[in-house]
Coordinates of C-alpha atoms in Angstrom, one line a residue:
Chain A
M7 CA 0.0 0.0 0.0
R8 CA 1.2 3.5 -0.9
R9 CA -0.9 6.5 -0.2
A10 CA -4.4 5.2 -0.9
S11 CA -3.3 2.7 -3.5
V12 CA -3.1 -1.0 -3.1
F13 CA -0.7 -3.0 -5.3
L14 CA -1.8 -6.5 -6.2
I15 CA -0.4 -9.3 -8.4
D16 CA -3.1 -9.8 -11.1
Q17 CA -3.5 -13.6 -10.7
N18 CA -5.9 -13.8 -13.5
L19 CA -3.1 -13.1 -15.9
L20 CA -0.8 -15.7 -14.4
P21 CA 1.0 -17.9 -15.5
F22 CA 1.2 -16.2 -18.8
K23 CA 1.9 -12.7 -17.7
F24 CA 3.2 -11.2 -14.4
K25 CA 1.6 -7.8 -13.8
I26 CA 1.1 -5.7 -10.7
F27 CA -2.2 -4.0 -10.6
N28 CA -2.6 -0.6 -8.9
S29 CA -6.0 -0.3 -7.2
P30 CA -6.6 3.4 -6.4
D31 CA -9.7 3.0 -4.2
Y32 CA -11.6 0.5 -2.1
K33 CA -14.3 -0.2 -4.7
T34 CA -11.6 -1.2 -7.2
T35 CA -10.0 -3.5 -4.6
C36 CA -13.5 -5.1 -4.0
H37 CA -13.8 -5.7 -7.7
A38 CA -10.3 -7.3 -7.8
I39 CA -11.3 -9.7 -5.0
K40 CA -14.6 -10.5 -6.7
I41 CA -13.0 -11.4 -10.1
M42 CA -10.3 -13.3 -8.3
M43 CA -7.5 -11.0 -9.4
A44 CA -6.5 -11.3 -5.7
R45 CA -7.3 -14.9 -4.6
G46 CA -6.4 -17.4 -1.9
A47 CA -7.4 -17.1 1.7
G48 CA -4.6 -15.0 3.0
A49 CA -4.3 -12.8 0.0
I50 CA -8.1 -12.1 0.1
G51 CA -7.7 -11.3 3.8
A52 CA -4.8 -8.9 3.2
A53 CA -6.5 -7.3 0.2
A54 CA -9.8 -6.9 2.2
G55 CA -7.9 -5.3 5.1
F56 CA -6.3 -2.8 2.8
A57 CA -9.6 -2.1 1.1
M58 CA -11.1 -1.2 4.5
A59 CA -8.1 1.0 5.1
Q60 CA -8.6 2.6 1.7
A61 CA -12.2 3.4 2.6
F62 CA -11.0 5.3 5.7
L63 CA -8.4 7.2 3.7
Q64 CA -11.0 8.1 1.1
K65 CA -13.3 9.2 3.9
A66 CA -16.0 6.9 2.3
N67 CA -19.2 5.9 4.1
I68 CA -17.4 3.4 6.4
E69 CA -20.4 1.3 7.3
K70 CA -21.3 0.9 3.6
A71 CA -17.7 0.1 2.6
R72 CA -17.4 -2.5 5.4
K73 CA -20.6 -4.2 4.1
E74 CA -19.4 -3.9 0.5
I75 CA -16.0 -5.4 1.1
K76 CA -17.5 -8.3 3.1
S77 CA -19.9 -9.1 0.3
T78 CA -17.2 -9.7 -2.3
R79 CA -16.6 -13.4 -1.5
P80 CA -18.7 -15.5 0.9
T81 CA -16.5 -18.4 2.0
A82 CA -13.0 -17.2 3.0
Q83 CA -13.0 -16.4 6.7
N84 CA -9.8 -14.3 6.4
L85 CA -11.8 -11.7 4.6
F86 CA -14.2 -11.1 7.4
Y87 CA -11.5 -11.4 10.0
A88 CA -9.4 -8.7 8.3
V89 CA -12.2 -6.3 7.6
E90 CA -13.4 -6.4 11.2
R91 CA -9.9 -5.9 12.6
V92 CA -9.2 -2.8 10.4
F93 CA -12.8 -1.5 11.0
N94 CA -12.2 -1.6 14.8
A95 CA -8.6 -0.3 14.8
S96 CA -7.6 3.1 15.9
N97 CA -5.1 3.3 13.0
P98 CA -6.7 1.4 10.1
V99 CA -3.8 1.7 7.7
K100 CA -1.3 0.5 10.3
E101 CA -3.7 -2.3 11.2
A102 CA -4.0 -3.5 7.6
Q103 CA -0.3 -3.6 7.3
I104 CA 0.0 -5.5 10.6
I105 CA -2.5 -8.1 9.3
A106 CA -0.4 -8.6 6.1
D107 CA 2.8 -8.9 8.2
E108 CA 1.2 -11.4 10.5
D109 CA 0.2 -13.4 7.5
V110 CA 3.8 -13.6 6.4
A111 CA 5.0 -14.6 9.9
N112 CA 2.1 -17.2 10.3
C113 CA 2.8 -18.8 7.0
R114 CA 6.5 -19.1 7.9
K115 CA 5.6 -20.8 11.2
I116 CA 3.2 -23.1 9.3
G117 CA 6.2 -24.1 7.2
E118 CA 8.3 -24.8 10.3
H119 CA 5.7 -27.0 11.9
G120 CA 4.6 -28.7 8.7
E121 CA 8.1 -29.4 7.4
K122 CA 8.6 -31.9 10.2
L123 CA 5.9 -34.1 8.5
I124 CA 7.9 -34.3 5.3
K125 CA 10.5 -37.1 4.9
S126 CA 13.1 -36.8 2.2
G127 CA 11.7 -38.6 -0.8
S128 CA 8.1 -37.8 0.0
R129 CA 5.6 -37.7 -2.8
I130 CA 3.1 -35.0 -1.8
E131 CA -0.2 -34.3 -3.5
T132 CA -1.8 -30.8 -3.2
H133 CA -5.0 -29.3 -4.4
C134 CA -5.6 -25.8 -5.7
N135 CA -3.0 -23.1 -4.8
A136 CA -2.1 -22.5 -1.2
G137 CA 1.3 -21.1 -2.0
W138 CA 2.7 -17.6 -1.7
L139 CA 0.4 -16.3 -4.3
A140 CA -2.6 -17.2 -2.2
F141 CA -1.1 -15.4 0.8
V142 CA 1.3 -12.5 1.4
D143 CA 4.3 -14.8 1.3
Y144 CA 5.3 -18.5 1.7
G145 CA 1.7 -19.8 1.6
T146 CA 0.2 -22.5 3.8
A147 CA 0.1 -25.9 2.1
L148 CA 3.3 -25.2 0.1
S149 CA 5.2 -23.5 2.9
P150 CA 6.3 -26.8 4.5
I151 CA 7.4 -28.0 1.1
Y152 CA 9.4 -24.9 0.4
L153 CA 11.1 -25.2 3.8
A154 CA 11.8 -28.9 3.3
K155 CA 13.5 -28.1 0.0
K156 CA 15.6 -25.4 1.8
K157 CA 16.7 -28.0 4.4
G158 CA 17.9 -30.2 1.6
K159 CA 15.0 -32.8 1.6
K160 CA 14.0 -34.1 -1.8
C161 CA 10.3 -34.2 -2.5
F162 CA 8.1 -34.6 -5.5
V163 CA 4.7 -32.8 -5.8
Y164 CA 1.6 -34.1 -7.6
V165 CA -0.3 -30.9 -8.5
D166 CA -4.0 -31.4 -8.9
E167 CA -5.0 -29.4 -12.0
T168 CA -8.0 -28.0 -9.9
R169 CA -10.7 -27.4 -12.4
P170 CA -12.6 -25.3 -13.2
R171 CA -10.1 -22.4 -12.8
G172 CA -7.0 -24.5 -12.8
Q173 CA -5.2 -22.9 -9.9
G174 CA -3.1 -26.0 -9.6
A175 CA -2.0 -26.2 -13.2
R176 CA -1.5 -22.5 -13.5
L177 CA -0.4 -21.1 -10.1
T178 CA 1.0 -24.0 -8.1
A179 CA 2.9 -25.3 -11.1
W180 CA 4.2 -21.8 -11.7
E181 CA 5.3 -21.4 -8.1
L182 CA 6.9 -24.8 -7.9
A183 CA 8.8 -24.3 -11.1
G184 CA 10.1 -21.0 -9.7
E185 CA 11.3 -22.8 -6.5
K186 CA 12.8 -25.6 -8.6
I187 CA 10.8 -28.3 -6.9
P188 CA 10.1 -31.2 -9.1
F189 CA 6.4 -31.8 -9.9
K190 CA 3.8 -33.1 -12.3
I191 CA 0.3 -31.8 -13.0
I192 CA -2.4 -34.4 -12.8
P193 CA -6.0 -34.2 -13.8
D194 CA -8.2 -34.0 -10.7
N195 CA -9.5 -37.4 -11.6
A196 CA -6.1 -39.1 -11.1
G197 CA -5.7 -38.5 -7.4
A198 CA -7.3 -41.7 -6.1
F199 CA -5.6 -43.7 -8.8
L200 CA -2.2 -42.6 -7.6
M201 CA -3.2 -43.2 -4.0
S202 CA -4.3 -46.7 -4.9
R203 CA -1.0 -47.4 -6.5
G204 CA 0.9 -46.3 -3.4
E205 CA 2.3 -43.2 -5.2
I206 CA 1.2 -40.6 -2.6
D207 CA 2.8 -40.4 0.9
L208 CA 1.1 -37.2 2.1
M209 CA -1.5 -34.7 1.1
I210 CA -1.5 -31.1 2.2
V211 CA -4.2 -28.6 1.3
G212 CA -5.1 -25.1 2.5
A213 CA -8.5 -23.9 3.9
D214 CA -10.8 -21.0 3.4
R215 CA -12.7 -21.4 6.6
I216 CA -12.4 -23.8 9.6
A217 CA -15.4 -24.5 11.8
A218 CA -15.3 -24.9 15.6
N219 CA -15.4 -28.7 15.2
G220 CA -12.5 -28.9 12.7
D221 CA -14.6 -29.2 9.5
A222 CA -12.8 -27.3 6.8
A223 CA -14.0 -25.5 3.7
N224 CA -11.5 -25.5 0.8
K225 CA -11.5 -25.4 -3.0
I226 CA -14.0 -27.7 -4.6
G227 CA -12.7 -31.2 -4.9
T228 CA -10.9 -31.2 -1.6
L229 CA -13.6 -33.4 0.0
E230 CA -13.2 -36.1 -2.7
K231 CA -9.4 -36.2 -2.1
A232 CA -9.8 -36.3 1.7
I233 CA -12.3 -39.3 1.4
A234 CA -9.9 -41.1 -0.9
A235 CA -6.9 -40.4 1.3
K236 CA -8.6 -41.8 4.3
E237 CA -9.7 -44.9 2.3
F238 CA -6.0 -45.5 1.3
G239 CA -4.5 -44.6 4.7
I240 CA -2.7 -41.5 3.5
P241 CA -2.2 -38.7 6.0
F242 CA -4.3 -35.7 4.9
Y243 CA -3.3 -32.3 6.4
V244 CA -5.0 -28.9 6.3
A245 CA -2.6 -26.0 6.6
A246 CA -4.0 -22.6 7.6
P247 CA -3.4 -19.8 10.0
T248 CA -5.7 -19.5 13.0
S249 CA -7.3 -16.5 11.4
T250 CA -9.1 -19.0 9.2
I251 CA -11.0 -20.4 12.2
D252 CA -14.6 -19.2 12.5
L253 CA -16.0 -20.2 16.0
N254 CA -19.4 -18.9 14.9
C255 CA -19.6 -21.9 12.6
K256 CA -20.2 -24.9 15.0
S257 CA -19.7 -27.2 12.1
G258 CA -19.0 -27.1 8.4
K259 CA -22.7 -27.2 7.6
A260 CA -22.8 -23.5 8.6
I261 CA -20.2 -22.4 6.1
P262 CA -21.7 -20.7 3.1
I263 CA -20.5 -22.1 -0.2
E264 CA -19.9 -19.7 -3.1
E265 CA -21.5 -20.6 -6.4
R266 CA -19.6 -19.0 -9.3
S267 CA -20.4 -18.4 -13.0
E268 CA -21.0 -21.5 -15.1
D269 CA -18.7 -19.9 -17.7
E270 CA -15.7 -20.9 -15.6
V271 CA -16.7 -24.6 -16.4
L272 CA -17.9 -24.1 -20.0
F273 CA -14.9 -22.1 -21.2
Q274 CA -11.1 -22.3 -20.7
T275 CA -8.6 -19.6 -21.2
G276 CA -5.1 -20.4 -22.4
L277 CA -2.3 -19.5 -24.7
N278 CA -2.9 -20.1 -28.4
S279 CA -0.3 -21.0 -31.0
K280 CA 0.5 -17.3 -31.4
S281 CA 1.1 -17.0 -27.7
E282 CA -2.0 -14.9 -27.3
T283 CA -4.5 -15.5 -24.5
E284 CA -7.7 -16.9 -25.9
K285 CA -10.9 -18.2 -24.4
V286 CA -12.4 -21.4 -25.9
L287 CA -15.6 -23.3 -25.4
V288 CA -14.7 -26.7 -24.1
C289 CA -18.1 -28.4 -24.0
S290 CA -21.2 -29.1 -26.1
P291 CA -22.5 -25.7 -27.3
G292 CA -25.6 -24.6 -25.3
A293 CA -24.8 -26.8 -22.3
K294 CA -25.3 -25.5 -18.8
A295 CA -23.0 -26.1 -15.9
F296 CA -23.0 -26.0 -12.1
N297 CA -20.0 -24.4 -10.5
P298 CA -19.7 -24.6 -6.7
A299 CA -16.3 -23.0 -5.7
F300 CA -15.8 -24.8 -2.4
D301 CA -16.7 -27.9 -0.5
V302 CA -16.6 -28.8 3.1
T303 CA -14.4 -31.6 4.4
P304 CA -15.7 -33.1 7.6
A305 CA -13.1 -33.3 10.4
K306 CA -13.1 -37.1 10.4
Y307 CA -11.2 -37.1 7.1
I308 CA -8.5 -34.7 8.3
T309 CA -5.4 -36.1 10.0
G310 CA -4.3 -32.8 11.4
M311 CA -4.4 -29.0 11.2
I312 CA -1.1 -27.3 10.6
T313 CA -1.3 -23.8 12.1
E314 CA 1.2 -21.1 13.1
K315 CA 0.7 -22.3 16.7
G316 CA 1.5 -25.9 15.9
I317 CA -0.3 -29.0 14.6
V318 CA -3.5 -30.0 16.3
T319 CA -6.2 -32.7 15.8
P320 CA -9.3 -31.4 14.0
T321 CA -11.6 -31.7 17.1
V322 CA -13.5 -29.2 19.2
A323 CA -10.7 -29.5 21.8
G324 CA -8.0 -29.1 19.2
I325 CA -9.5 -26.0 17.7
K326 CA -10.2 -24.6 21.1
S327 CA -6.6 -25.0 22.1
L328 CA -5.7 -22.6 19.2
T329 CA -8.2 -19.9 19.9
R330 CA -7.7 -19.4 23.6
Chain B
M9 CA -18.8 -51.4 -43.5
R10 CA -19.0 -51.2 -47.3
R11 CA -16.6 -53.2 -49.4
A12 CA -13.3 -52.8 -47.5
S13 CA -14.3 -49.4 -46.0
V14 CA -15.3 -48.8 -42.4
F15 CA -17.3 -45.7 -41.6
L16 CA -16.8 -44.1 -38.2
I17 CA -18.1 -41.0 -36.5
D18 CA -15.0 -38.8 -35.9
Q19 CA -15.5 -38.3 -32.2
N20 CA -12.5 -36.0 -32.0
L21 CA -14.4 -33.4 -33.9
L22 CA -17.5 -33.6 -31.7
P23 CA -19.4 -31.7 -30.3
F24 CA -18.3 -29.0 -32.7
K25 CA -18.5 -30.9 -36.0
F26 CA -20.3 -34.1 -37.0
K27 CA -18.3 -35.9 -39.6
I28 CA -18.2 -39.5 -40.9
F29 CA -14.7 -40.8 -41.5
N30 CA -14.2 -43.4 -44.2
S31 CA -11.4 -45.7 -43.3
P32 CA -10.2 -47.6 -46.4
D33 CA -7.9 -50.2 -44.7
Y34 CA -7.2 -51.8 -41.4
K35 CA -4.1 -49.7 -40.7
T36 CA -6.2 -46.5 -41.0
T37 CA -8.8 -48.0 -38.7
C38 CA -6.0 -48.9 -36.2
H39 CA -4.9 -45.3 -36.3
A40 CA -8.5 -44.1 -35.7
I41 CA -8.7 -46.2 -32.6
K42 CA -5.3 -45.0 -31.3
I43 CA -6.1 -41.3 -31.7
M44 CA -9.6 -41.9 -30.2
M45 CA -11.5 -40.9 -33.3
A46 CA -13.4 -44.2 -32.4
R47 CA -13.6 -44.4 -28.7
G48 CA -15.7 -46.0 -26.0
A49 CA -15.6 -49.7 -25.1
G50 CA -18.2 -51.0 -27.5
A51 CA -17.2 -48.7 -30.4
I52 CA -13.6 -49.7 -30.0
G53 CA -14.7 -53.4 -30.1
A54 CA -16.8 -52.9 -33.2
A55 CA -14.1 -50.9 -34.9
A56 CA -11.4 -53.4 -34.0
G57 CA -13.6 -56.3 -35.3
F58 CA -14.1 -54.4 -38.6
A59 CA -10.4 -53.7 -38.8
M60 CA -9.7 -57.4 -38.5
A61 CA -12.2 -58.1 -41.2
Q62 CA -10.6 -55.4 -43.4
A63 CA -7.2 -57.2 -43.0
F64 CA -8.8 -60.4 -44.3
L65 CA -10.4 -58.5 -47.3
Q66 CA -7.0 -56.8 -48.0
K67 CA -5.3 -60.2 -47.9
A68 CA -2.9 -58.6 -45.4
N69 CA -0.5 -60.6 -43.2
I70 CA -3.2 -61.7 -40.8
E71 CA -1.0 -62.6 -37.8
K72 CA 0.7 -59.2 -38.1
A73 CA -2.6 -57.4 -38.5
R74 CA -4.1 -59.2 -35.5
K75 CA -1.2 -58.1 -33.3
E76 CA -1.3 -54.5 -34.7
I77 CA -5.0 -54.1 -34.0
K78 CA -4.6 -55.5 -30.5
S79 CA -1.8 -53.0 -29.7
T80 CA -3.9 -49.9 -30.5
R81 CA -5.3 -49.5 -26.9
P82 CA -4.3 -51.7 -23.9
T83 CA -7.3 -51.4 -21.5
A84 CA -10.6 -52.0 -23.3
Q85 CA -11.4 -55.7 -23.2
N86 CA -14.0 -55.4 -26.1
L87 CA -11.1 -54.8 -28.4
F88 CA -9.4 -58.1 -27.7
Y89 CA -12.7 -59.9 -27.6
A90 CA -13.8 -58.6 -31.1
V91 CA -10.4 -59.2 -32.7
E92 CA -10.2 -62.8 -31.6
R93 CA -13.8 -63.6 -32.6
V94 CA -13.2 -62.2 -36.1
F95 CA -9.8 -63.8 -36.4
N96 CA -11.3 -67.2 -35.6
A97 CA -14.4 -66.9 -37.7
S98 CA -15.0 -68.7 -41.0
N99 CA -16.6 -65.5 -42.4
P100 CA -14.7 -62.6 -40.9
V101 CA -16.8 -59.8 -42.4
K102 CA -20.0 -61.4 -41.3
E103 CA -18.6 -62.0 -37.8
A104 CA -17.6 -58.4 -37.5
Q105 CA -21.1 -57.3 -38.4
I106 CA -22.6 -59.8 -35.9
I107 CA -20.4 -58.3 -33.1
A108 CA -21.7 -54.9 -34.0
D109 CA -25.3 -56.1 -34.1
E110 CA -24.9 -57.9 -30.8
D111 CA -23.5 -54.7 -29.3
V112 CA -26.7 -52.9 -30.2
A113 CA -28.9 -55.7 -28.8
N114 CA -26.8 -56.0 -25.6
C115 CA -27.0 -52.2 -25.0
R116 CA -30.7 -52.3 -25.5
K117 CA -31.1 -55.1 -22.9
I118 CA -28.8 -53.2 -20.5
G119 CA -31.2 -50.3 -20.8
E120 CA -34.2 -52.6 -20.0
H121 CA -32.5 -54.0 -16.9
G122 CA -31.0 -50.7 -15.7
E123 CA -34.2 -48.7 -16.3
K124 CA -35.8 -50.5 -13.3
L125 CA -33.3 -48.8 -11.0
I126 CA -34.4 -45.4 -12.0
K127 CA -37.3 -43.7 -10.2
S128 CA -39.0 -40.7 -11.7
G129 CA -37.3 -37.6 -10.3
S130 CA -34.0 -39.4 -10.0
R131 CA -30.8 -37.3 -10.1
I132 CA -28.2 -39.4 -11.7
E133 CA -24.5 -38.7 -12.0
T134 CA -22.4 -40.2 -14.8
H135 CA -18.7 -40.1 -15.6
C136 CA -17.1 -40.0 -19.1
N137 CA -19.3 -41.1 -22.0
A138 CA -20.9 -44.5 -22.1
G139 CA -23.7 -43.4 -24.4
W140 CA -24.5 -44.4 -28.0
L141 CA -21.3 -42.7 -29.2
A142 CA -19.2 -45.1 -27.1
F143 CA -21.1 -48.1 -28.5
V144 CA -22.8 -49.0 -31.7
D145 CA -26.1 -47.7 -30.4
Y146 CA -27.9 -46.9 -27.0
G147 CA -24.7 -47.1 -24.9
T148 CA -24.4 -48.7 -21.5
A149 CA -24.5 -46.2 -18.7
L150 CA -26.9 -43.9 -20.6
S151 CA -29.1 -46.6 -22.1
P152 CA -31.2 -47.0 -18.9
I153 CA -31.6 -43.2 -18.8
Y154 CA -32.8 -43.1 -22.4
L155 CA -35.3 -45.8 -21.8
A156 CA -36.5 -44.2 -18.5
K157 CA -37.1 -41.0 -20.5
K158 CA -39.1 -43.0 -23.2
K159 CA -41.2 -44.5 -20.5
G160 CA -42.1 -41.0 -19.2
K161 CA -39.9 -41.0 -16.1
K162 CA -38.3 -37.6 -15.4
C163 CA -34.7 -37.6 -14.5
F164 CA -31.9 -35.1 -14.2
V165 CA -28.3 -36.0 -15.1
Y166 CA -25.1 -34.5 -13.5
V167 CA -22.5 -35.0 -16.2
D168 CA -18.9 -35.2 -14.9
E169 CA -16.8 -33.0 -17.2
T170 CA -14.2 -35.9 -17.3
R171 CA -10.9 -34.2 -17.7
P172 CA -8.5 -34.4 -19.4
R173 CA -10.4 -35.2 -22.7
G174 CA -13.8 -33.9 -21.5
Q175 CA -15.9 -36.8 -22.8
G176 CA -18.6 -35.8 -20.4
A177 CA -18.7 -32.1 -21.3
R178 CA -18.3 -32.8 -25.0
L179 CA -20.0 -36.1 -25.8
T180 CA -22.4 -37.0 -23.0
A181 CA -23.7 -33.4 -22.9
W182 CA -24.1 -33.5 -26.7
E183 CA -26.0 -36.8 -26.5
L184 CA -28.3 -35.8 -23.7
A185 CA -29.1 -32.5 -25.4
G186 CA -30.1 -34.5 -28.5
E187 CA -32.3 -36.7 -26.4
K188 CA -33.8 -33.7 -24.6
I189 CA -32.8 -35.0 -21.2
P190 CA -32.2 -32.2 -18.7
F191 CA -28.6 -32.1 -17.4
K192 CA -25.8 -29.9 -16.1
I193 CA -22.1 -30.4 -16.6
I194 CA -20.1 -30.4 -13.3
P195 CA -16.3 -30.1 -12.8
D196 CA -15.0 -33.6 -11.8
N197 CA -14.2 -32.0 -8.5
A198 CA -17.9 -31.3 -7.6
G199 CA -19.1 -34.9 -7.4
A200 CA -18.6 -35.6 -3.7
F201 CA -19.9 -32.1 -2.9
L202 CA -23.2 -32.9 -4.6
M203 CA -23.3 -36.3 -2.9
S204 CA -22.7 -34.7 0.5
R205 CA -25.6 -32.4 -0.1
G206 CA -28.0 -35.3 -0.9
E207 CA -28.2 -34.2 -4.6
I208 CA -27.3 -37.5 -6.2
D209 CA -29.7 -40.5 -6.0
L210 CA -27.8 -42.9 -8.3
M211 CA -24.5 -43.1 -10.2
I212 CA -24.1 -45.2 -13.3
V213 CA -20.8 -45.5 -15.3
G214 CA -19.5 -47.8 -18.0
A215 CA -16.5 -50.1 -17.9
D216 CA -13.6 -50.9 -20.2
R217 CA -12.7 -54.2 -18.6
I218 CA -14.2 -56.2 -15.8
A219 CA -12.1 -58.8 -13.9
A220 CA -13.3 -62.2 -12.7
N221 CA -13.8 -60.8 -9.1
G222 CA -15.9 -57.8 -10.2
D223 CA -13.2 -55.2 -10.1
A224 CA -13.8 -52.8 -13.0
A225 CA -11.5 -50.6 -15.1
N226 CA -13.1 -47.4 -16.4
K227 CA -12.2 -43.8 -17.3
I228 CA -9.8 -42.2 -14.9
G229 CA -11.8 -40.6 -12.0
T230 CA -14.3 -43.4 -11.7
L231 CA -12.5 -44.8 -8.6
E232 CA -12.8 -41.5 -6.8
K233 CA -16.5 -41.3 -7.5
A234 CA -17.1 -44.9 -6.4
I235 CA -15.3 -44.3 -3.1
A236 CA -17.3 -41.1 -2.5
A237 CA -20.6 -42.8 -3.5
K238 CA -20.0 -45.6 -1.0
E239 CA -19.1 -43.1 1.7
F240 CA -22.4 -41.3 1.2
G241 CA -24.5 -44.4 0.7
I242 CA -25.3 -43.7 -2.9
P243 CA -25.9 -46.7 -5.2
F244 CA -23.1 -47.0 -7.7
Y245 CA -23.7 -49.2 -10.8
V246 CA -21.4 -50.3 -13.6
A247 CA -23.2 -50.9 -16.9
A248 CA -21.4 -53.1 -19.5
P249 CA -22.0 -56.0 -21.8
T250 CA -20.5 -59.4 -20.7
S251 CA -18.0 -59.0 -23.6
T252 CA -16.3 -56.6 -21.2
I253 CA -15.5 -59.4 -18.8
D254 CA -12.0 -60.8 -18.9
L255 CA -11.8 -64.0 -16.8
N256 CA -8.0 -64.0 -17.4
C257 CA -7.8 -61.1 -15.0
K258 CA -8.4 -62.6 -11.6
S259 CA -8.6 -59.1 -10.1
G260 CA -8.3 -55.5 -11.2
K261 CA -4.6 -55.5 -10.4
A262 CA -4.0 -57.5 -13.6
I263 CA -5.7 -54.9 -15.9
P264 CA -3.2 -52.9 -17.8
I265 CA -3.7 -49.1 -17.5
E266 CA -3.0 -47.0 -20.6
E267 CA -0.9 -43.9 -20.1
R268 CA -1.6 -41.2 -22.7
S269 CA 0.2 -38.1 -23.8
E270 CA 0.7 -35.3 -21.3
D271 CA -0.5 -32.9 -23.9
E272 CA -4.1 -34.0 -23.2
V273 CA -3.7 -32.5 -19.8
L274 CA -1.6 -29.4 -20.7
F275 CA -3.7 -28.3 -23.6
Q276 CA -7.4 -27.9 -24.2
T277 CA -9.1 -27.8 -27.6
G278 CA -12.3 -25.7 -28.0
L279 CA -14.2 -23.2 -30.1
N280 CA -12.7 -19.7 -30.1
S281 CA -14.8 -16.5 -30.6
K282 CA -14.6 -17.0 -34.3
S283 CA -16.1 -20.5 -33.9
E284 CA -12.9 -22.0 -35.1
T285 CA -11.4 -25.0 -33.2
E286 CA -8.3 -23.9 -31.3
K287 CA -5.8 -25.5 -29.0
V288 CA -4.7 -23.5 -26.0
L289 CA -2.1 -24.2 -23.3
V290 CA -4.0 -24.2 -19.9
C291 CA -1.1 -24.6 -17.5
S292 CA 2.2 -23.0 -16.5
P293 CA 4.4 -23.0 -19.6
G294 CA 7.0 -25.8 -19.4
A295 CA 5.1 -27.9 -16.9
K296 CA 4.9 -31.7 -17.2
A297 CA 1.8 -33.8 -16.6
F298 CA 0.9 -37.4 -15.8
N299 CA -2.0 -38.7 -17.7
P300 CA -3.3 -42.2 -16.8
A301 CA -6.4 -42.9 -19.0
F302 CA -8.2 -45.4 -16.7
D303 CA -8.4 -46.5 -13.1
V304 CA -9.6 -49.7 -11.4
T305 CA -12.6 -49.6 -9.1
P306 CA -12.5 -52.5 -6.6
A307 CA -15.7 -54.6 -6.6
K308 CA -16.4 -53.5 -2.9
Y309 CA -17.3 -50.1 -4.1
I310 CA -19.7 -51.3 -6.8
T311 CA -23.4 -51.9 -5.9
G312 CA -24.1 -54.0 -9.0
M313 CA -23.2 -54.8 -12.6
I314 CA -25.9 -54.0 -15.2
T315 CA -25.4 -56.4 -18.1
E316 CA -27.4 -57.7 -21.0
K317 CA -28.1 -60.8 -18.9
G318 CA -29.4 -58.9 -15.9
I319 CA -28.0 -57.2 -12.8
V320 CA -25.5 -59.1 -10.7
T321 CA -23.4 -58.4 -7.7
P322 CA -19.8 -57.8 -8.4
T323 CA -18.4 -61.0 -6.9
V324 CA -16.7 -64.1 -8.3
A325 CA -20.0 -65.9 -8.1
G326 CA -21.9 -63.0 -9.8
I327 CA -19.4 -62.7 -12.6
K328 CA -19.4 -66.5 -13.0
S329 CA -23.1 -66.6 -13.4
L330 CA -22.8 -64.3 -16.5
T331 CA -20.1 -66.2 -18.2
R332 CA -21.3 -69.8 -18.0

């Protein structure tokens, strides 16, 4: 943030173009969150906190702005957490910056705790993107992998493509290539197959909201992976800062699930042979689609929660120990 | 088949273009099977039977042709079944036609048996394409749905997109639209979410090879759906003619799984804004992918096998009762 401007990586242009977007006011930042230019639990939280600070700097109608920012995306808890903290702060701009800095520190700590779960030679599956793009730095699910690499452990990552928006194929793959960590993209359909063949040692995903009982909302498809992992006896970890916990949700049933435009399923954007970005229809013309953006994984499928405060079991007691 | 020519629907052009391909010789038919111009268990079987007949008509080296045709695709049992029948027949051309005609009759009977499982109002999920395109007519997984519709039952189909090749979004959606059956395409990731919300009453899929113990190989992703369906108590049926059974495979572990080009994952082909077919890169440039075409669903996740001889439990005894 500089003066009233917020600077964001335009994640919709990745992996084909790296561009910083300058958002001059809170309404533009809201739009950037809505269209997923800023995406990922922590990045949404940080952007929302800065949007709230922008509203103060602009001397906007604060109550209206607070409502507007909170209505951009319904599932990620970090958004509500950040908006409320900045709204209630005596120095909103400073508070927004503190939230962003805390995100970096928390993600680093998640890496330190999670890294202990990784043996050299581990084959790790991940879903969607919970790397540094999704947060302010490091990320959650990928942070332990980055630290393991730094410590000299060798690991291989199976990256779920993550349809419909392809955050795995586009963003996680781009991050891992940058960090020189060996990986392969797999169709979302191939997860259980690899598990059944003994090719996955560990699965780590992020979370957008964690209920008081340890149920976790995350990118659509996480539930299927968690069920399969349990079936094949593969440890399945959720990595998230405690700011993702929403004690107002007694269980995952209370977490609202965002439904996004069917066009995300019906069309795909990519680079054509001229290296131009192009949108193509990838289904039978005229077909309709259903596009839920998240699902809820019941706590019983989750081996543990990797947080900045340590790794806990996904139970009421485990979650309570983090929020005291 | 007319003279030595085999006529095939070019399924790689669907749903954007409907074109009949004229294959003049067995080598061209082999290529059509390899590149999935002819795809789907029954359609592969019929095409392979005709290819074998073409080899006889061409007075080709029969042993060599038999080997060549059988090496086009490794998983679909119908291919080996058809090639052997035509190879051993006194009148190869007639035998190839009989196989195709039997496929039609079998698929119709699968429809009759399977239709009884469908209540009016049922919400049915299906994976990949096991409709008439995948067979000579009717199909297997979709045949019961087509008959239910004819009998006046209302049902709604959730069509798994089926990445990487999108047979659900492209072919099943195209078939269902033609039959005026209401449906929506869903990302493969959304199956368990819908199941967890009580939105799926029944799942029916096809099969490419069924082992003696009832394990079934089918399009990659089937295993994940079957595990999720079991978890949520949703009946999961495999629909296939008995020609799909391979008693030489004692269990699914013996079924070879085809690995296809990573380009099927890394690129997507679709219609651009000018309504031209275009291939676009949908991942981080330079990334590699792993692309297994099938997986094996253990019998324990399968509620029943819908065959032309009736519905049986996926057990050694059940399978034996079909092959006596």
